[in-house]
PDB file of C-alpha atoms in Angstrom:
ATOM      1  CA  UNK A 295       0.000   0.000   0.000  1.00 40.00           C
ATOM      2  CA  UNK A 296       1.351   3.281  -0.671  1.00 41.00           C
ATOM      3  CA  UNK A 297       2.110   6.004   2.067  1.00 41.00           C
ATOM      4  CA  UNK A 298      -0.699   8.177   3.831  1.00 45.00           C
ATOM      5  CA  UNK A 299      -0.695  12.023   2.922  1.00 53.00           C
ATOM      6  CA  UNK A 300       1.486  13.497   5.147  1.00 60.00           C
ATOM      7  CA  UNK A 301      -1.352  15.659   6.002  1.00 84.00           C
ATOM      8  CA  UNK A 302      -3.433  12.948   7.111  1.00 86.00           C
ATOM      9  CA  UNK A 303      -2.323  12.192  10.742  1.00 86.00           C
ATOM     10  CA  UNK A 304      -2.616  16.412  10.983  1.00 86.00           C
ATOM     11  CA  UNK A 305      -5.920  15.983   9.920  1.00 88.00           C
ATOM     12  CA  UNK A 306      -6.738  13.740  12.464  1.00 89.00           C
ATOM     13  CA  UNK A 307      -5.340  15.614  14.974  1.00 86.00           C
ATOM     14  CA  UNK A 308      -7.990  18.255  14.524  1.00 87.00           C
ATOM     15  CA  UNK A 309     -10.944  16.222  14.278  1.00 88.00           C
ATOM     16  CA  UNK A 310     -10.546  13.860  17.067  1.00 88.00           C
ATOM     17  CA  UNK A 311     -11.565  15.716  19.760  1.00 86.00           C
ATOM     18  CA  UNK A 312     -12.788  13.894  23.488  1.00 83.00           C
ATOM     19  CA  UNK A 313     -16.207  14.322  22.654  1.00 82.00           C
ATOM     20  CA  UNK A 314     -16.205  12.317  18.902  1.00 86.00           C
ATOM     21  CA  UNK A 315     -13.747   9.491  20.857  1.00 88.00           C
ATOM     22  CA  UNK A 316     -16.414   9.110  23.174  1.00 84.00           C
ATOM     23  CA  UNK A 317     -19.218   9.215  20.502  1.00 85.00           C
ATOM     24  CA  UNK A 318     -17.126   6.207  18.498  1.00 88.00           C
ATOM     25  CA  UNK A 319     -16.769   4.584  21.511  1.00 87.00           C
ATOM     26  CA  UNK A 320     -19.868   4.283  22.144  1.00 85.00           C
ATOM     27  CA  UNK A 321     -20.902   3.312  18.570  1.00 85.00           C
ATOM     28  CA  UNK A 322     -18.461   0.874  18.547  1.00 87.00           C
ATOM     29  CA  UNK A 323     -19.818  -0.807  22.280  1.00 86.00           C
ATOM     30  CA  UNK A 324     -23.015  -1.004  20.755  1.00 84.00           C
ATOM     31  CA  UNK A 325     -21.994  -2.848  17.561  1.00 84.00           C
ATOM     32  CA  UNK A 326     -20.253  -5.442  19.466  1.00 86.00           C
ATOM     33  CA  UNK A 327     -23.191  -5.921  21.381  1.00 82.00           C
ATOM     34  CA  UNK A 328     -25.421  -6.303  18.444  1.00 79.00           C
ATOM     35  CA  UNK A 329     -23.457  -9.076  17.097  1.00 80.00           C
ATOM     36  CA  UNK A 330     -23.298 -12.805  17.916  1.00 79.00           C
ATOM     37  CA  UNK A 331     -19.859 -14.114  19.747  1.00 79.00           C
ATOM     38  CA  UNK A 332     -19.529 -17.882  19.685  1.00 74.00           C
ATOM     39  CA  UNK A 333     -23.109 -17.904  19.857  1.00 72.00           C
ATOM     40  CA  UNK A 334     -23.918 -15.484  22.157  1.00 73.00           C
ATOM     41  CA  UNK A 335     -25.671 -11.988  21.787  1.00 73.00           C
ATOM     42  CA  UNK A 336     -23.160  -9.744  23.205  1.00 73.00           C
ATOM     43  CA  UNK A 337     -20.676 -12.065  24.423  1.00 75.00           C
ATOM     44  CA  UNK A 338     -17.053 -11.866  23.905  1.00 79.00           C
ATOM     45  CA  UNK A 339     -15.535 -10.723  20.774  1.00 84.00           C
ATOM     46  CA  UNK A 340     -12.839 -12.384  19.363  1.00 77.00           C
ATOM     47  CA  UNK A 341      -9.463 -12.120  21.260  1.00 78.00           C
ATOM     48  CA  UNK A 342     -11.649 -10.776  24.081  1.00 79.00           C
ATOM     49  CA  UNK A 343     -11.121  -7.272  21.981  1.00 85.00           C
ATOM     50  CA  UNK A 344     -12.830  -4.538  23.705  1.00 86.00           C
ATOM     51  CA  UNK A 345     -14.791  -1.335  22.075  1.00 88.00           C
ATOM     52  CA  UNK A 346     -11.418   0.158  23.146  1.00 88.00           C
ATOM     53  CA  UNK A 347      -9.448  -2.262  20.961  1.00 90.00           C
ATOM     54  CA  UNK A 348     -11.578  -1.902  17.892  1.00 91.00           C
ATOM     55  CA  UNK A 349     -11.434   2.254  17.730  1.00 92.00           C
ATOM     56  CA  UNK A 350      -7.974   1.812  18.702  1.00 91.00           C
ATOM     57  CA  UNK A 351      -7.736  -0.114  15.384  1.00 91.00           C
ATOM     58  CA  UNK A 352      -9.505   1.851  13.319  1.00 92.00           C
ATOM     59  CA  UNK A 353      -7.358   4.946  14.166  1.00 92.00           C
ATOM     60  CA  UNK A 354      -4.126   3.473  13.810  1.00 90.00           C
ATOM     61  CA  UNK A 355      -5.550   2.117  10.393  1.00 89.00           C
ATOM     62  CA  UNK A 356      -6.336   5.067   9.137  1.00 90.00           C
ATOM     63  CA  UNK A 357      -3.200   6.621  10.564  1.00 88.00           C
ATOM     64  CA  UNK A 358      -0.970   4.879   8.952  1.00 86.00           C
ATOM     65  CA  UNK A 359      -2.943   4.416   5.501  1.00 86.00           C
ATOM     66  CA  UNK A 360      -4.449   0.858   6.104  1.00 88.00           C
ATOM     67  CA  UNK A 361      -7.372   2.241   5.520  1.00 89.00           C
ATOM     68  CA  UNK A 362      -7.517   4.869   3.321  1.00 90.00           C
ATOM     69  CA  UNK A 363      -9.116   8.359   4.141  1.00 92.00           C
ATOM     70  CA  UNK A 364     -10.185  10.796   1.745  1.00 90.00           C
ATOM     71  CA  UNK A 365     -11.721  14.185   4.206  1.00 90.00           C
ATOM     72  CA  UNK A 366     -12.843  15.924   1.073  1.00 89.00           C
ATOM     73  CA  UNK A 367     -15.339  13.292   0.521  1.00 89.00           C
ATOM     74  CA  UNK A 368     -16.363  12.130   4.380  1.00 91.00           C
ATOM     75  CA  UNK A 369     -15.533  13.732   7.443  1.00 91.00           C
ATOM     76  CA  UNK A 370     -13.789  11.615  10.045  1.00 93.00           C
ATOM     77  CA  UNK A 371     -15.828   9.878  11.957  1.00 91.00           C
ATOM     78  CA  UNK A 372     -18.084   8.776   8.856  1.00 92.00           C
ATOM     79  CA  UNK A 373     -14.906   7.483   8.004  1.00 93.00           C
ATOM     80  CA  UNK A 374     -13.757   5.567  10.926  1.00 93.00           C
ATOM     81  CA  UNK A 375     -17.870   4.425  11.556  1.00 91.00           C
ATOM     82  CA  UNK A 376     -17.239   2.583   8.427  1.00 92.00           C
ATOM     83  CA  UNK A 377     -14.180   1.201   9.800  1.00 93.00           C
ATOM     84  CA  UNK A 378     -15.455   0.014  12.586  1.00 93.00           C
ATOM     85  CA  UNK A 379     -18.492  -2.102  10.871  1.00 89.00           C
ATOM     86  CA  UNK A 380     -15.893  -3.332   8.473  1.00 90.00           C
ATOM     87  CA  UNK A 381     -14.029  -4.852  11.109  1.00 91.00           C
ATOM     88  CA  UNK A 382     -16.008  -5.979  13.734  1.00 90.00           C
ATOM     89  CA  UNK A 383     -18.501  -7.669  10.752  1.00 87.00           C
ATOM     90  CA  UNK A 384     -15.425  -9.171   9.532  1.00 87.00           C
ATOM     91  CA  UNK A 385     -14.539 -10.347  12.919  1.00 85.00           C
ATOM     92  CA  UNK A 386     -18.150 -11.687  13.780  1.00 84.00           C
ATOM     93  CA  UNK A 387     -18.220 -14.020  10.236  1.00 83.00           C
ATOM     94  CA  UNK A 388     -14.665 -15.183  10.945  1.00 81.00           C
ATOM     95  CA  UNK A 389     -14.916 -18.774  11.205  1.00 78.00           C
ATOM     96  CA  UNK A 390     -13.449 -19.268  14.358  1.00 77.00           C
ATOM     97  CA  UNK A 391     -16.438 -17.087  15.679  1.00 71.00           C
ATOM     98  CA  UNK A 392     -18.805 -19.081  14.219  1.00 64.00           C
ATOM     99  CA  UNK A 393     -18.509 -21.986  16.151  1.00 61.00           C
ATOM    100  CA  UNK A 394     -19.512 -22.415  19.453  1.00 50.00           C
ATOM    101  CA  UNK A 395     -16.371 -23.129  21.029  1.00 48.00           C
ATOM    102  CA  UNK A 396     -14.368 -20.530  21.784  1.00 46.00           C
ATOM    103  CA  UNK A 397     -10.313 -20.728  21.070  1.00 45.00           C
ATOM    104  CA  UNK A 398      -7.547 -19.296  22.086  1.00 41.00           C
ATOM    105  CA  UNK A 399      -6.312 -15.522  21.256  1.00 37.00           C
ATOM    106  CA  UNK A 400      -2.732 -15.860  19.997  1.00 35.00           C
ATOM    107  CA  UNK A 401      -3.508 -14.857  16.532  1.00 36.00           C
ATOM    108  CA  UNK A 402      -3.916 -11.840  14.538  1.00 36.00           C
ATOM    109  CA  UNK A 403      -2.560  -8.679  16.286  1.00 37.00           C
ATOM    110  CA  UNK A 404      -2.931  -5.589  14.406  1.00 38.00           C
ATOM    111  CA  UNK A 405       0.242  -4.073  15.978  1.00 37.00           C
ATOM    112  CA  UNK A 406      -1.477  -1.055  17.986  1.00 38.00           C
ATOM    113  CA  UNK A 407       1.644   0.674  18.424  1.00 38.00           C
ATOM    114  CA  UNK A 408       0.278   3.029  21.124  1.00 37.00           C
ATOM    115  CA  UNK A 409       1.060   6.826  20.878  1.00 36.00           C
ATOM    116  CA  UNK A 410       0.950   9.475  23.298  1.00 38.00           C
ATOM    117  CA  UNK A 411      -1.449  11.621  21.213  1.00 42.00           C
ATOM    118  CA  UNK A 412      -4.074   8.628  21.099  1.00 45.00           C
ATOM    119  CA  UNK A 413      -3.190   7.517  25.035  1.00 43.00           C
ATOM    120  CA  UNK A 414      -4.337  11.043  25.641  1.00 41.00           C
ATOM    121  CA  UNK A 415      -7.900  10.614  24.329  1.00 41.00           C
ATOM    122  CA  UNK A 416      -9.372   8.919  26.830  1.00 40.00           C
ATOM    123  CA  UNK A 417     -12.914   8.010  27.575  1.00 39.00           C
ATOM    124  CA  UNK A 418     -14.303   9.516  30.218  1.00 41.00           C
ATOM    125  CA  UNK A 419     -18.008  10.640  29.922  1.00 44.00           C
ATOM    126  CA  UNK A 420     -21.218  10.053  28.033  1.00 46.00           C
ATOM    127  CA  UNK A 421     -24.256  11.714  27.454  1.00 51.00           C
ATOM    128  CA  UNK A 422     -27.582  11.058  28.859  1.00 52.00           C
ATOM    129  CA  UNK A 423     -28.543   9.849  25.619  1.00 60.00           C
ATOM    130  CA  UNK A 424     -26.135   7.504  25.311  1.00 54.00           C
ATOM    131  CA  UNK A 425     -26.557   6.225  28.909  1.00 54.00           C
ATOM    132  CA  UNK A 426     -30.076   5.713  27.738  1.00 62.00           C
ATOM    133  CA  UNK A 427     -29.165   3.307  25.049  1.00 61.00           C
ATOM    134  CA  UNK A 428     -26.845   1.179  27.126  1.00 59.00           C
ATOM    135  CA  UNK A 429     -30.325   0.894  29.394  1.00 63.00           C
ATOM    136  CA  UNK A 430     -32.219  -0.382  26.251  1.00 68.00           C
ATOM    137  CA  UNK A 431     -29.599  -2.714  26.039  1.00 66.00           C
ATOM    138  CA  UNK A 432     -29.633  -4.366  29.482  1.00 66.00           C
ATOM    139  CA  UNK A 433     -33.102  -4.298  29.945  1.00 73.00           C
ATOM    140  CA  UNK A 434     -32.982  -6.772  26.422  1.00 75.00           C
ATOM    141  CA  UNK A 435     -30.277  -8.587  27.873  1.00 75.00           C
ATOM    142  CA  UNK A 436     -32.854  -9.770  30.924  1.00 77.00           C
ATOM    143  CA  UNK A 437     -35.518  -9.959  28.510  1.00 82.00           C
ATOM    144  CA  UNK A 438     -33.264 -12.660  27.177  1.00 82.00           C
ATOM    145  CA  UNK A 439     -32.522 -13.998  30.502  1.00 82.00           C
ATOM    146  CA  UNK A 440     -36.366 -14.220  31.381  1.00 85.00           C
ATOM    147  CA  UNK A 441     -36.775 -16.645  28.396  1.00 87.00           C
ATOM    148  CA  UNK A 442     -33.993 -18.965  28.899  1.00 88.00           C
ATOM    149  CA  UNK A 443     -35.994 -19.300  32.256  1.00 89.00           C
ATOM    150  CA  UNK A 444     -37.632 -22.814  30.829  1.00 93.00           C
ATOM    151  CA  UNK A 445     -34.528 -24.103  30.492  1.00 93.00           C
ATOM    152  CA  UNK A 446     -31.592 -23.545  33.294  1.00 92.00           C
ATOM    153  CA  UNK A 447     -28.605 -24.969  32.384  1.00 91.00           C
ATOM    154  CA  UNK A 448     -28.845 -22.997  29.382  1.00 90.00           C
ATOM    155  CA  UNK A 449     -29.365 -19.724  31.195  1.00 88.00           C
ATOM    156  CA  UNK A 450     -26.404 -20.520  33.230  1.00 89.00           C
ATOM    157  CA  UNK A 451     -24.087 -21.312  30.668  1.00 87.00           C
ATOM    158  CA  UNK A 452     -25.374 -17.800  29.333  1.00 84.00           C
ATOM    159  CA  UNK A 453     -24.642 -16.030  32.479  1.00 83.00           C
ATOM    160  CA  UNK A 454     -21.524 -17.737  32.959  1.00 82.00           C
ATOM    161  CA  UNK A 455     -20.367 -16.761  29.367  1.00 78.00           C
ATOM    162  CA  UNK A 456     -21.441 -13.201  29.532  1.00 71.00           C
ATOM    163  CA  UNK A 457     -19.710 -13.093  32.868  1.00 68.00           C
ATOM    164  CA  UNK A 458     -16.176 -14.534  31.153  1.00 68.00           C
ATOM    165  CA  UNK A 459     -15.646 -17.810  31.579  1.00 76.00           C
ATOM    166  CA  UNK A 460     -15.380 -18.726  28.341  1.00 75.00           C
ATOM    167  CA  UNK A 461     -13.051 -22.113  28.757  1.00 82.00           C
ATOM    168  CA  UNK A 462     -15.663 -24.915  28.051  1.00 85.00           C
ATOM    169  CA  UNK A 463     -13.873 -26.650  31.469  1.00 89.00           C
ATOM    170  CA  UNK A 464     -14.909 -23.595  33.539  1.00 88.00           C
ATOM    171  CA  UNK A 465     -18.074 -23.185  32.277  1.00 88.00           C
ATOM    172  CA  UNK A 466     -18.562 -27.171  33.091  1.00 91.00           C
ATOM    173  CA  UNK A 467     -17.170 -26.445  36.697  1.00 91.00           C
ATOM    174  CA  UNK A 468     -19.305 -23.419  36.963  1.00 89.00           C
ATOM    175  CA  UNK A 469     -23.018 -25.338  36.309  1.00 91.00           C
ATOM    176  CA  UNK A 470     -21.592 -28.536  38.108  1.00 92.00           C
ATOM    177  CA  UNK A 471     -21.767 -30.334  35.254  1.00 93.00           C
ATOM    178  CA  UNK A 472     -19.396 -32.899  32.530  1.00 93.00           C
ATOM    179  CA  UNK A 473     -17.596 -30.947  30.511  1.00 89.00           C
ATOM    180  CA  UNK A 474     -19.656 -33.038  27.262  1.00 90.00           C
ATOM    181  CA  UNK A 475     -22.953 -31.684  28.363  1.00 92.00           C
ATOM    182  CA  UNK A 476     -21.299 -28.095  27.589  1.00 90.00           C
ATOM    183  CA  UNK A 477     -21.341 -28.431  23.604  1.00 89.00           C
ATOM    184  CA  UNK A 478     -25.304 -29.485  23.831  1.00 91.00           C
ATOM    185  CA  UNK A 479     -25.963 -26.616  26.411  1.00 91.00           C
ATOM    186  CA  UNK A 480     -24.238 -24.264  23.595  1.00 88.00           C
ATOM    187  CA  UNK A 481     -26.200 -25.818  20.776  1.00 87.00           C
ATOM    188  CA  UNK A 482     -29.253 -25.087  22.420  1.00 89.00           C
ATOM    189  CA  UNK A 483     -28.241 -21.562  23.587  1.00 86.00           C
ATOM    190  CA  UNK A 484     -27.056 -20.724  20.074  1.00 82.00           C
ATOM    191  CA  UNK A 485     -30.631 -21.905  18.539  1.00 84.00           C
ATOM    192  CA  UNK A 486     -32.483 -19.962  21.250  1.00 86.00           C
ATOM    193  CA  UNK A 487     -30.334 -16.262  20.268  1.00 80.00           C
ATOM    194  CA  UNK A 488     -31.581 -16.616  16.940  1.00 79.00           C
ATOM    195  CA  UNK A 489     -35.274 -17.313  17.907  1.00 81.00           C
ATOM    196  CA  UNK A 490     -34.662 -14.046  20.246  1.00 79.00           C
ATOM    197  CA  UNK A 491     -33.520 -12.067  17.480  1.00 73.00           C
ATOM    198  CA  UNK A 492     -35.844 -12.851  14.678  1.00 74.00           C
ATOM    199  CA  UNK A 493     -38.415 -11.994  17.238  1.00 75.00           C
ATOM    200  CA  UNK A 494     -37.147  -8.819  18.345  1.00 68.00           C
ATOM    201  CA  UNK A 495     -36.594  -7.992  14.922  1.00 65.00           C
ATOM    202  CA  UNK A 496     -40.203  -8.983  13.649  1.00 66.00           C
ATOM    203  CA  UNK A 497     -41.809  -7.258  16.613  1.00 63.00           C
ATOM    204  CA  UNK A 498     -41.915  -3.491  17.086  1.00 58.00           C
ATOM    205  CA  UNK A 499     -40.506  -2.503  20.544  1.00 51.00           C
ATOM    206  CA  UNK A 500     -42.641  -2.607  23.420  1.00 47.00           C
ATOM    207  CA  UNK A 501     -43.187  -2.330  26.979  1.00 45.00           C
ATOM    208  CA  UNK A 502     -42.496  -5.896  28.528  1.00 45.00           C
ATOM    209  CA  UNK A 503     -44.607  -6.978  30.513  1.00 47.00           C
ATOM    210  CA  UNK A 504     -43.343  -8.818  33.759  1.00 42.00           C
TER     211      UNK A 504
END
């Protein structure tokens, strides 16, 4: 790939400002969420990368001319929106991620060579509106919960994976369980997040009812 502009990481500079960090941060939290992980709505990307990781990335990406940026036709963070869906849709369809057990992380490190211009943009606050939709978000998460109610060992592997433990002999320890009951707990699990999601994407939203 050929060099950046040398007016690009300049360019940067003056659009990333706290309050668009935050903003992609944000954006890029709720995309993981929306996203299935080994199975799981909202569990554990891939490496265990964080929202963090992702815009981290992106920036360095577009930084160095990974990915290219053209500001005449899109500002920044159009740019590094797009960016982010690239890569955590690539991610999510990766075939590791599509099956159910998860492996280790050794692979695939995008070399985030850290600088002190990017350490300095730091997360620190959202907006109410943004608080709002991380509520939406949990209150679906224990809609889920509520449903997996008919079946318990498959709301406790849930809980236990959205918790962390994400080694298939943990998760076996955790529910008291062999660790071959695991992969039919997980095939279950995985058939009942796509029942939840056609469903919440069929129905318009709604008060639930307890």
């Amino acid at each position: 790939m050929s060099a950046p502009t040398d007016d690009i990481p300049q360019q940067i500079k003056r659009e990333l400002t706290q309050a668009l960090w935050n903003k992609l941060l944000l954006y890029a939290d709720i995309s993981i969420r929306q996203h299935i992980w080994h199975g799981v709505l909202g569990g554990l990307p891939l490496h265990g990368k964080s929202a963090d990781d992702y815009l981290q990335d992106a920036l360095m990406k577009t930084w160095t001319g990974k990915r290219k940026w053209k500001p005449t036709n899109c500002s920044l963070e159009q740019h590094l929106r797009g960016v982010l869906d690239s890569d955590i849709n690539h991610d999510s369809m990766r075939p590791m991620n599509q099956r159910i057990l998860r492996e280790g992380s050794s692979d695939c490190d995008d070399s985030q060579d850290s600088t002190s211009f990017f350490d300095r943009i730091a997360a620190e606050t959202i907006t109410i509106e943004e608080v709002e939709k991380l509520k939406e978000w949990d209150t679906m998460i224990f809609e889920f919960l509520e449903e997996l109610s008919d079946d318990k060992p498959v709301q406790q592997l849930f809980e236990a994976i959205f918790d962390g433990t994400i080694k298939r002999a943990d998760q076996a320890k955790a529910l008291g369980v062999l660790e071959t009951q695991i992969d039919a707990f997980k095939k279950r699990l995985s058939t009942r997040v796509k029942n939840f999601i056609t469903n919440q994407i069929q129905k318009p939203k709604e008060v639930h009812h307890a």
